Tab-separated table of C-alpha atoms in Angstrom:
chain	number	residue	atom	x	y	z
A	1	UNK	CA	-6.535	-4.843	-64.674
A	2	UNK	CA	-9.688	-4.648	-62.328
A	3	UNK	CA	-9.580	-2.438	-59.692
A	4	UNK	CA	-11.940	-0.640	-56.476
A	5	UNK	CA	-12.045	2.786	-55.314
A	6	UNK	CA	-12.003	3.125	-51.592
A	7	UNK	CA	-13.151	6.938	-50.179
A	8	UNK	CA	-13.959	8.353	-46.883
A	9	UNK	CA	-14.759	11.579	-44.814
A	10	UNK	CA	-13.810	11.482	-41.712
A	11	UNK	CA	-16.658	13.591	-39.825
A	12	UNK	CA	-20.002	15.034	-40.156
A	13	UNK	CA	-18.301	18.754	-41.215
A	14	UNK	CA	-17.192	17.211	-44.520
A	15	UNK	CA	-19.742	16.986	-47.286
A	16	UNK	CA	-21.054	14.401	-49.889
A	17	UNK	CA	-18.829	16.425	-52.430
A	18	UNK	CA	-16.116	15.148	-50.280
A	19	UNK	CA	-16.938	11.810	-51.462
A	20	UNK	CA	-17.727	12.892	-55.033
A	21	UNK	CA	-14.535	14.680	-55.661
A	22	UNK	CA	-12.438	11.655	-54.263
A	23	UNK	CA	-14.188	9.275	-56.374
A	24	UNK	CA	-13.431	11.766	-59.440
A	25	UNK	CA	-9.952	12.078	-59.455
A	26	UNK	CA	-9.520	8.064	-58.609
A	27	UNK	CA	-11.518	7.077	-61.807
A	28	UNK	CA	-9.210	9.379	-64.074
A	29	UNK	CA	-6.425	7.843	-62.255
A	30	UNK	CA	-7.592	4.558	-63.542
A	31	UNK	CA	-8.440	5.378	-67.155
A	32	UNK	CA	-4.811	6.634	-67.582
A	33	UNK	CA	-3.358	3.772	-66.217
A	34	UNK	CA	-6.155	1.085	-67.710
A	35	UNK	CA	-7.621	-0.086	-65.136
A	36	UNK	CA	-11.511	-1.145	-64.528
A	37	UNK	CA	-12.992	0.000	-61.558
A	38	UNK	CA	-15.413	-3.004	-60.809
A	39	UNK	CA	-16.646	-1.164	-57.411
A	40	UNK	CA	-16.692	2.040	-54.861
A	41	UNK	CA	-16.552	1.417	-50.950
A	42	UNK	CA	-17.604	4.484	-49.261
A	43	UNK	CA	-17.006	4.931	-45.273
A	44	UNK	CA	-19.090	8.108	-44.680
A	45	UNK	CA	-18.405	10.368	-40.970
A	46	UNK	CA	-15.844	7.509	-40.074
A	47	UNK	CA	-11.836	8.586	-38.961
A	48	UNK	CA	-8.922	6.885	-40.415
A	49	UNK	CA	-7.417	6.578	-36.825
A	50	UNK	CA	-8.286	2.563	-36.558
A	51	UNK	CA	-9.832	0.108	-39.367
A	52	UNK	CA	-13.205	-0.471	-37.898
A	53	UNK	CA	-14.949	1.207	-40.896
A	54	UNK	CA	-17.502	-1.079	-42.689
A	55	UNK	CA	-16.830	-0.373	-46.382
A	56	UNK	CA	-13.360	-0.847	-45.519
A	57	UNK	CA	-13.765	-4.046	-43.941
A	58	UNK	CA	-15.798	-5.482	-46.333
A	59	UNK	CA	-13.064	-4.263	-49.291
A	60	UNK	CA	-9.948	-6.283	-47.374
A	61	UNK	CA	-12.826	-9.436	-47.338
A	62	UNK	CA	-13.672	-9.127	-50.720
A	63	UNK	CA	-9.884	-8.989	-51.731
A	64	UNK	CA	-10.198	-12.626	-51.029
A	65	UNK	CA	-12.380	-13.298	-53.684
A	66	UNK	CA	-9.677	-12.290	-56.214
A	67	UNK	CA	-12.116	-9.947	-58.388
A	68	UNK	CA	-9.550	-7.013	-58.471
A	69	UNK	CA	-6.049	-6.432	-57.935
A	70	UNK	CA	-4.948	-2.537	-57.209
A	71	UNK	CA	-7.107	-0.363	-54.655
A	72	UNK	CA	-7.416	2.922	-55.308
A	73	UNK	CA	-7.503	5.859	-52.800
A	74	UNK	CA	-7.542	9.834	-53.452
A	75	UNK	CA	-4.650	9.791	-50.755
A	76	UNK	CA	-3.159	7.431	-48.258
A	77	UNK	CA	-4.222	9.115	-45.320
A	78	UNK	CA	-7.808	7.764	-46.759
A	79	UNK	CA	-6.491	4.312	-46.115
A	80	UNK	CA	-5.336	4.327	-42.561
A	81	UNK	CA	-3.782	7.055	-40.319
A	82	UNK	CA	-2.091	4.421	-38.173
A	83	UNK	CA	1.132	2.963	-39.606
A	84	UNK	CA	0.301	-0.672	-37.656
A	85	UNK	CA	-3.236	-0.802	-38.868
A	86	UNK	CA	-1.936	0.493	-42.785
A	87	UNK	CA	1.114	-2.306	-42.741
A	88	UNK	CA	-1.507	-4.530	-41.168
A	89	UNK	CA	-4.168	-4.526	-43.947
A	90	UNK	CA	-1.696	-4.149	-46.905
A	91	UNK	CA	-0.262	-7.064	-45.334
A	92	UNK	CA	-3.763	-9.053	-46.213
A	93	UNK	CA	-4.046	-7.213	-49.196
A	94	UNK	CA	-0.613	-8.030	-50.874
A	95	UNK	CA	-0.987	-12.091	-49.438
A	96	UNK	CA	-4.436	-12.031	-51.905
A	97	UNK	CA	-2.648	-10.340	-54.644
A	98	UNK	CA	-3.881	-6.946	-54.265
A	99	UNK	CA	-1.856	-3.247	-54.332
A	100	UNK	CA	-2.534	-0.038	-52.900
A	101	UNK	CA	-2.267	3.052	-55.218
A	102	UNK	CA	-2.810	6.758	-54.363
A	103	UNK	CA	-4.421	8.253	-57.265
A	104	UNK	CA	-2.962	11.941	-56.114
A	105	UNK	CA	0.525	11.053	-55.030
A	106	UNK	CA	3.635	9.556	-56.716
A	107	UNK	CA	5.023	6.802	-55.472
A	108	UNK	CA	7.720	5.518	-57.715
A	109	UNK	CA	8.238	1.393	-56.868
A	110	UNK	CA	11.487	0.140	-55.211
A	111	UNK	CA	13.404	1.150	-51.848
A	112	UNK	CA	12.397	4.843	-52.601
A	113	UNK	CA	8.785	4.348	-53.195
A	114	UNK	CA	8.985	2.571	-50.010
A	115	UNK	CA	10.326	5.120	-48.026
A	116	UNK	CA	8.697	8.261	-49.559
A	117	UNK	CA	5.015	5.891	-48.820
A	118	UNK	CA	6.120	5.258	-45.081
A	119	UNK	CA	6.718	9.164	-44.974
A	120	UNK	CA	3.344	9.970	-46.266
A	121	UNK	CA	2.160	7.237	-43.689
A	122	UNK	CA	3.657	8.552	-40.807
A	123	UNK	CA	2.882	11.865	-41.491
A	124	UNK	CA	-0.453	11.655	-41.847
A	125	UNK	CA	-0.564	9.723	-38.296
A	126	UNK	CA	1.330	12.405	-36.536
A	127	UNK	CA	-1.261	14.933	-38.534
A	128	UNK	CA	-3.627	13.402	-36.413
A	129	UNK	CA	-2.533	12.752	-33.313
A	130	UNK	CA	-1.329	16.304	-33.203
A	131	UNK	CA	-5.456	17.417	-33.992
A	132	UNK	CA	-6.352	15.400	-31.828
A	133	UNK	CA	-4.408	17.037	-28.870
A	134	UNK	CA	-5.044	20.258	-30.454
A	135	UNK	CA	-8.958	19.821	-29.768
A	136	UNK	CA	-8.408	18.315	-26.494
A	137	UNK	CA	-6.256	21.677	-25.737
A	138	UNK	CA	-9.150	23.642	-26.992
A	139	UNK	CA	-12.052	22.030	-25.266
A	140	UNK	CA	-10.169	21.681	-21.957
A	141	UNK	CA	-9.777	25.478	-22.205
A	142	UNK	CA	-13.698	25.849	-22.533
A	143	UNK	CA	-14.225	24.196	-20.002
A	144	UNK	CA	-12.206	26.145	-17.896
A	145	UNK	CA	-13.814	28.977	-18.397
A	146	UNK	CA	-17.257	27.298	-18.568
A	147	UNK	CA	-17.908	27.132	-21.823
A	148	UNK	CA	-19.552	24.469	-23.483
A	149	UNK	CA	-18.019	21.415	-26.145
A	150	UNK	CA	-20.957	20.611	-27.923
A	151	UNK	CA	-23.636	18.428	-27.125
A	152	UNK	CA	-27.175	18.767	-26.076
A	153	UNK	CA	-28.396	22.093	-23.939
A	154	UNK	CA	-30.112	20.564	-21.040
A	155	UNK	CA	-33.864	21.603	-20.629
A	156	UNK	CA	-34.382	24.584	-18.393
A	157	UNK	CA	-31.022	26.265	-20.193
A	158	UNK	CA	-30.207	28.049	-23.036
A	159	UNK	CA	-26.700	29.134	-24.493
A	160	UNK	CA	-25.577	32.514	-24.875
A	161	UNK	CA	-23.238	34.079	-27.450
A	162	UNK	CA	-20.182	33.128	-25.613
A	163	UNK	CA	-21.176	29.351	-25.204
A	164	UNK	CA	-21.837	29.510	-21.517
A	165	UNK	CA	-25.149	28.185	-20.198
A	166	UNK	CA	-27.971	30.746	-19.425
A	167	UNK	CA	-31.111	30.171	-17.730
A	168	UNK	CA	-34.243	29.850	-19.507
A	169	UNK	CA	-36.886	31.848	-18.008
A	170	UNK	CA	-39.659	29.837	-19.744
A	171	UNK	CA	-38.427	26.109	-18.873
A	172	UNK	CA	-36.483	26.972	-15.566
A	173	UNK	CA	-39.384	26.934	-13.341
A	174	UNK	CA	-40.455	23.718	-14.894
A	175	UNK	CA	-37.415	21.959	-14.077
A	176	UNK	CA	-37.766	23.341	-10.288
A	177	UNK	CA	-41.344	21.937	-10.156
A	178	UNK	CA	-39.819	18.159	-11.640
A	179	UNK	CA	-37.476	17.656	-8.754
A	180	UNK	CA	-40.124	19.039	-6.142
A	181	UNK	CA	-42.583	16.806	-7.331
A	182	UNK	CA	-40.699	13.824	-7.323
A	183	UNK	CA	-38.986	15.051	-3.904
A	184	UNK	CA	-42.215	15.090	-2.718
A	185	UNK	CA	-43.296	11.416	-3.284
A	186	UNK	CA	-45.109	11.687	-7.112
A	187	UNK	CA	-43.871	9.476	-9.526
A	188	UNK	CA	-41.713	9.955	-12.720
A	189	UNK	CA	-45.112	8.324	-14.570
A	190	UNK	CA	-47.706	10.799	-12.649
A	191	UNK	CA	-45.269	13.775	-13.242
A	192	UNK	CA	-45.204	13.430	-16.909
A	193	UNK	CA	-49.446	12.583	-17.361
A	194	UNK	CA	-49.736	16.182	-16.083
A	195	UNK	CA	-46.923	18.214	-17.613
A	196	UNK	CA	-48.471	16.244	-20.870
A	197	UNK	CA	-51.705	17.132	-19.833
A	198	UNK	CA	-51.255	20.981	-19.672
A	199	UNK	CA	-49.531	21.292	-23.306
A	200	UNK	CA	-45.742	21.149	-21.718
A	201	UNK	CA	-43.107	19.421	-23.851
A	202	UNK	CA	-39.406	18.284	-23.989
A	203	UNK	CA	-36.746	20.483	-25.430
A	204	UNK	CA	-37.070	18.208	-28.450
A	205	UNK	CA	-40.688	19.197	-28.845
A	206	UNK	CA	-42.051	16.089	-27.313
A	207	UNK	CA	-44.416	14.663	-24.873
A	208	UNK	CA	-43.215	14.260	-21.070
A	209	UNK	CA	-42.784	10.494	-20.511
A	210	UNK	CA	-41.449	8.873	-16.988
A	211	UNK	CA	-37.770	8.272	-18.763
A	212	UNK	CA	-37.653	12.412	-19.870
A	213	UNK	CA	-36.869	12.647	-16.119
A	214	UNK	CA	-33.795	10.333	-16.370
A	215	UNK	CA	-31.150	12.835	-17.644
A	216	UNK	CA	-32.820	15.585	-15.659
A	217	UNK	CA	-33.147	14.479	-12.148
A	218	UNK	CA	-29.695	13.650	-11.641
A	219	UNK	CA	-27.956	16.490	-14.232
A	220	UNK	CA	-25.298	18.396	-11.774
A	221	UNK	CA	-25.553	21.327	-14.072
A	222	UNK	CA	-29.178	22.408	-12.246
A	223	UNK	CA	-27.176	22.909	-8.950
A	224	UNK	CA	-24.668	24.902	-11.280
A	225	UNK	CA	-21.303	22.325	-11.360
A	226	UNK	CA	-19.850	22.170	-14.954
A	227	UNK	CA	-17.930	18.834	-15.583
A	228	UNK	CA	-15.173	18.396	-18.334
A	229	UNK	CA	-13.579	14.684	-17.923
A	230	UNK	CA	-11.788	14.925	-14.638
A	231	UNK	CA	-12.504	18.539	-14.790
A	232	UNK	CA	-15.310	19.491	-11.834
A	233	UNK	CA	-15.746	23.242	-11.178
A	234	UNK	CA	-18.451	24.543	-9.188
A	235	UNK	CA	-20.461	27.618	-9.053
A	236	UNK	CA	-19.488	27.959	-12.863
A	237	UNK	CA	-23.631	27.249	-14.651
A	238	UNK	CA	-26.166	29.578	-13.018
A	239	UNK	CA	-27.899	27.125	-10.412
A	240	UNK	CA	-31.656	25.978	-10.794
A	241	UNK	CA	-31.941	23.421	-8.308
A	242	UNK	CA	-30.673	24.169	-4.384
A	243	UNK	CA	-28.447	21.245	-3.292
A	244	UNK	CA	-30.460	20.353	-0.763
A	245	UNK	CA	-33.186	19.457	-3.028
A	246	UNK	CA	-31.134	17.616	-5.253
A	247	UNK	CA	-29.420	15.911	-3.005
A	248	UNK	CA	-32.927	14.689	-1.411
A	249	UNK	CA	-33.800	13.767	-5.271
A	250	UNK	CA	-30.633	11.451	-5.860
A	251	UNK	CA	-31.594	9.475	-2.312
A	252	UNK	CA	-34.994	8.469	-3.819
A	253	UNK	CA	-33.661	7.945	-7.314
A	254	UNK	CA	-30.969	5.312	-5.480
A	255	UNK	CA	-33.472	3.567	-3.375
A	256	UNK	CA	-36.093	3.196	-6.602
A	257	UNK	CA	-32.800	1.775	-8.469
A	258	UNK	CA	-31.727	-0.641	-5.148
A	259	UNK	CA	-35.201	-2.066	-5.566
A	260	UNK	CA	-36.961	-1.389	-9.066
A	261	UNK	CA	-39.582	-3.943	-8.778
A	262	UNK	CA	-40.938	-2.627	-5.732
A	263	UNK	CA	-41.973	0.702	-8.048
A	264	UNK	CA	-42.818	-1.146	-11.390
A	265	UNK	CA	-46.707	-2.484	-10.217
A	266	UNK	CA	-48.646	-2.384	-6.830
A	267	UNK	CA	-48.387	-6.587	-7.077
A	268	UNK	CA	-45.658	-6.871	-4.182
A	269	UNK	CA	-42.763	-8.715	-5.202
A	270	UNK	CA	-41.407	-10.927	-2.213
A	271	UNK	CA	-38.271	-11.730	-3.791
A	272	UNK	CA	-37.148	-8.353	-4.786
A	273	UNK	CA	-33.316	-7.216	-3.558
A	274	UNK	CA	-33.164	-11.032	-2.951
A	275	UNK	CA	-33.231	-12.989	-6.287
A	276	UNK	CA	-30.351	-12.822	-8.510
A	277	UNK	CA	-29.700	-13.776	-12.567
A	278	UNK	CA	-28.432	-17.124	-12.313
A	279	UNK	CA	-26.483	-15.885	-15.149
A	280	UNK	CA	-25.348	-12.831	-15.467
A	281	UNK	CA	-25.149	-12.256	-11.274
A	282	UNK	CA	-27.695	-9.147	-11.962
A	283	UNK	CA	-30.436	-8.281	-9.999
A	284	UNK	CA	-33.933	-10.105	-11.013
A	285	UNK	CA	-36.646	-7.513	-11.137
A	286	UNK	CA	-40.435	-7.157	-11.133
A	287	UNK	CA	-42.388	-6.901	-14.380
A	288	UNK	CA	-45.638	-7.462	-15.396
A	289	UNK	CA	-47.747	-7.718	-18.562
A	290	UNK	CA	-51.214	-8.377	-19.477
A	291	UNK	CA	-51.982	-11.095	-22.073
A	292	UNK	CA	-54.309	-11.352	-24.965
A	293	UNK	CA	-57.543	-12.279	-22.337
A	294	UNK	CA	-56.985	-9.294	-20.461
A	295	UNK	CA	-55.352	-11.333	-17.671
A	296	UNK	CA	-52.559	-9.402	-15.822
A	297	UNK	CA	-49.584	-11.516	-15.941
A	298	UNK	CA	-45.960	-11.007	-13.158
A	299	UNK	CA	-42.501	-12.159	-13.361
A	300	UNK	CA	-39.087	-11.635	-12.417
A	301	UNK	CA	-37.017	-10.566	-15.263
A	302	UNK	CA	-33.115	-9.803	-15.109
A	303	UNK	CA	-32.177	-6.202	-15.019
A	304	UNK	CA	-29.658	-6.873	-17.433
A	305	UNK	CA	-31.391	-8.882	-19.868
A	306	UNK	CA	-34.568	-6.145	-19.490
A	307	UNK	CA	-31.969	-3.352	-20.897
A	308	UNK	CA	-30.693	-5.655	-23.533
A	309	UNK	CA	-27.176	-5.511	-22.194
A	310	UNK	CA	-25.841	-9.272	-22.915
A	311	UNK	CA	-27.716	-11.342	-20.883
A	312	UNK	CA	-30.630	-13.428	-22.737
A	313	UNK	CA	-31.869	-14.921	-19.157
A	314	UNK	CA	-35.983	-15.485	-19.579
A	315	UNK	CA	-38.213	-14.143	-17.125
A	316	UNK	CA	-39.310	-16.401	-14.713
A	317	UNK	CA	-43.366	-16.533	-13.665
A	318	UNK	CA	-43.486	-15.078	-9.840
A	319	UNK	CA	-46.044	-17.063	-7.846
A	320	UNK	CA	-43.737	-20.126	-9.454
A	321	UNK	CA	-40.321	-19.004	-8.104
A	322	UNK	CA	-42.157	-17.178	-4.512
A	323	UNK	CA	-43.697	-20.781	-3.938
A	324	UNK	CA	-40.370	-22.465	-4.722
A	325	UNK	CA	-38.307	-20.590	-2.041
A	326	UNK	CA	-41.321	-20.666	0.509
A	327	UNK	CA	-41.373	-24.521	-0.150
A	328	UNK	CA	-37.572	-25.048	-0.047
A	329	UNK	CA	-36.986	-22.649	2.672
A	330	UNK	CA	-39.654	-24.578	4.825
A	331	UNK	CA	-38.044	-27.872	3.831
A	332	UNK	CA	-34.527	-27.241	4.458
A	333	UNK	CA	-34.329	-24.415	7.498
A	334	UNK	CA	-38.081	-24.768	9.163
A	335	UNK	CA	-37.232	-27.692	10.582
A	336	UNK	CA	-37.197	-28.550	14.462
A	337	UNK	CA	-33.831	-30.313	14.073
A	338	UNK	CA	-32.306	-27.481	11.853
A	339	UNK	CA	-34.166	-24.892	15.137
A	340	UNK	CA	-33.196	-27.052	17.255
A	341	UNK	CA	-29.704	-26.879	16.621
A	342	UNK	CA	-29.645	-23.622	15.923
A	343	UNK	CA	-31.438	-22.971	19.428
A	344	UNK	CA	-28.431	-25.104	21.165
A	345	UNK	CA	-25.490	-23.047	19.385
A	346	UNK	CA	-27.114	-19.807	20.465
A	347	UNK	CA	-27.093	-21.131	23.557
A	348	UNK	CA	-23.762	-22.742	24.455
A	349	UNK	CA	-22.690	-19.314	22.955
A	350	UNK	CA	-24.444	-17.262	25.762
A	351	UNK	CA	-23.158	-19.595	28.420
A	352	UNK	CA	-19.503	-19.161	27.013
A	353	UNK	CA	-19.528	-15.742	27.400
């Protein structure tokens, strides 16, 4: 009889031996029963809570194929942890003539085997439901009190022994200088050359670039808020930034992001705030490039399809689509009938009132 270990850790605090010892005790489970193991599927840092794991996908696929007929797993919670999802897949499983076995726990066959494996089943989903409010319980009290649930330490901060958020003397003033620069009028592009230029880097050790600033410049931490889901609480992270200036940072970071193109080249782009993806609704923005003779090349390009979020609208040359609406706004509302009218409207309107 063929059969296919499947094996999983659920998160990045397990370890490869995780894996290792699984796999173990599943291929002694199928040399006293006689059974070939033909193959392994391996989900690595991926929760039982729903099936979209890759190895385990590609295991219920292959099942079609009729190459082995038991599936073997250390224990059931490494097959599902959601009773709908388990009945679901051993649904597919059994229709392509295919069993799952727990190499670890006995599950005699009949109306008892049932039951005790529908026990094991919905065990191991309340097991994690009840973790999973237990963490929730855990990080909502942190953040209560301030303290941090993982995640990066923004730049300008460090974290103390009791997981709260400390200034850094070093990078503080650094983060100051950012939002007064760019509440002064510089540039997210000329801000980095020179923080670059004097030997300054990232937290992660690396050169400034204009998107560094993207996190930074609108992080409510600097003005000392601490958010948690729906939890807000000010006044809890020691403040860098005074609200004033941040507040005076967010207005220029919305009207750059109401009008990107205008901020992308010094070629003005007529058509910017005005010309929209005939696709995707977004907002068409400048762009430019320069092509293999040196020539500078501009376009509109959807914002959408530019950040690779679903759209695959091509960007459209500039002087062609400027000329287009010069030419059909000149043929269809500069007329003197199309004035004239309008001129007469206006004017019985006046008169009317």
């Amino acid at each position: 009889m063929n059969a296919v270990i499947y094996a999983r850790y659920s998160s990045d605090s397990q370890r490869e031996e995780s894996i290792e010892g699984q796999i173990r005790e599943c291929t002694e489970f199928a040399e006293k029963n006689d059974m070939v193991v033909i193959e392994h599927y391996i989900d690595r840092a991926f929760s039982a809570k729903t099936d979209d794991r890759p190895d385990f996908q590609r295991m219920i696929k292959d099942s079609e194929k009729h190459k082995f007929e038991v599936v073997i797993v250390w224990k059931l919670d490494r097959f599902a942890r959601n009773r709908y999802d388990s009945a679901k897949n051993k649904r597919i499983l059994k229709k392509n003539g295919v069993k799952v076995v727990s190499a670890t726990e006995q599950i005699a066959d009949g109306s008892v085997g049932i039951l005790m494996e529908s026990i094991l089943e919905g065990y191991a989903e309340f097991y994690s439901a009840e973790l999973s409010e237990k963490i929730r319980r855990g990080q909502t009290e942190n953040a209560l009190k301030g303290k941090t649930n993982g995640g990066g330490v923004p730049f300008g901060y460090v974290l103390n022994s009791e997981q709260r958020l400390a200034i850094n003397p070093t990078t503080a003033p650094i983060v100051l200088e950012i939002f007064q620069r760019y509440a002064n009028g510089e540039t997210k592009k000329e801000i980095a050359a020179d923080l670059t230029g004097r030997g300054i880097k990232t937290k992660a050790g690396n050169d400034f670039v204009p998107n560094s600033f993207n996190k930074i410049l609108s992080n409510r931490k600097y003005i000392g808020e601490f958010k948690y889901k729906e939890i807000v609480l000010p006044d809890i992270v020691p403040a860098i930034i005074p609200v004033e200036l941040f507040e005076a940072v967010q207005k220029r970071l919305e009207k750059n992001h109401r009008a990107p193109g205008r901020f992308k080249a010094k070629e003005e782009y007529l058509l910017t705030t005005k010309l929209f993806c005939g696709k995707c609704e977004s907002m068409m923005v400048g762009e430019s490039g320069t092509g293999k003779s040196g020539a500078k090349h501009y376009y509109y390009k959807c914002a959408s399809a530019k950040r690779k979020r679903g759209c695959d609208k091509k960007a459209i040359k500039k002087d062609y689509i400027e000329n287009l609406v010069v030419e059909e706004t000149t043929e269809k509302i500069l007329r003197d009938d199309v004035i004239g009218a309008h001129c007469r409207r206006d004017n019985s309107h006046t008169r009317s009132t």
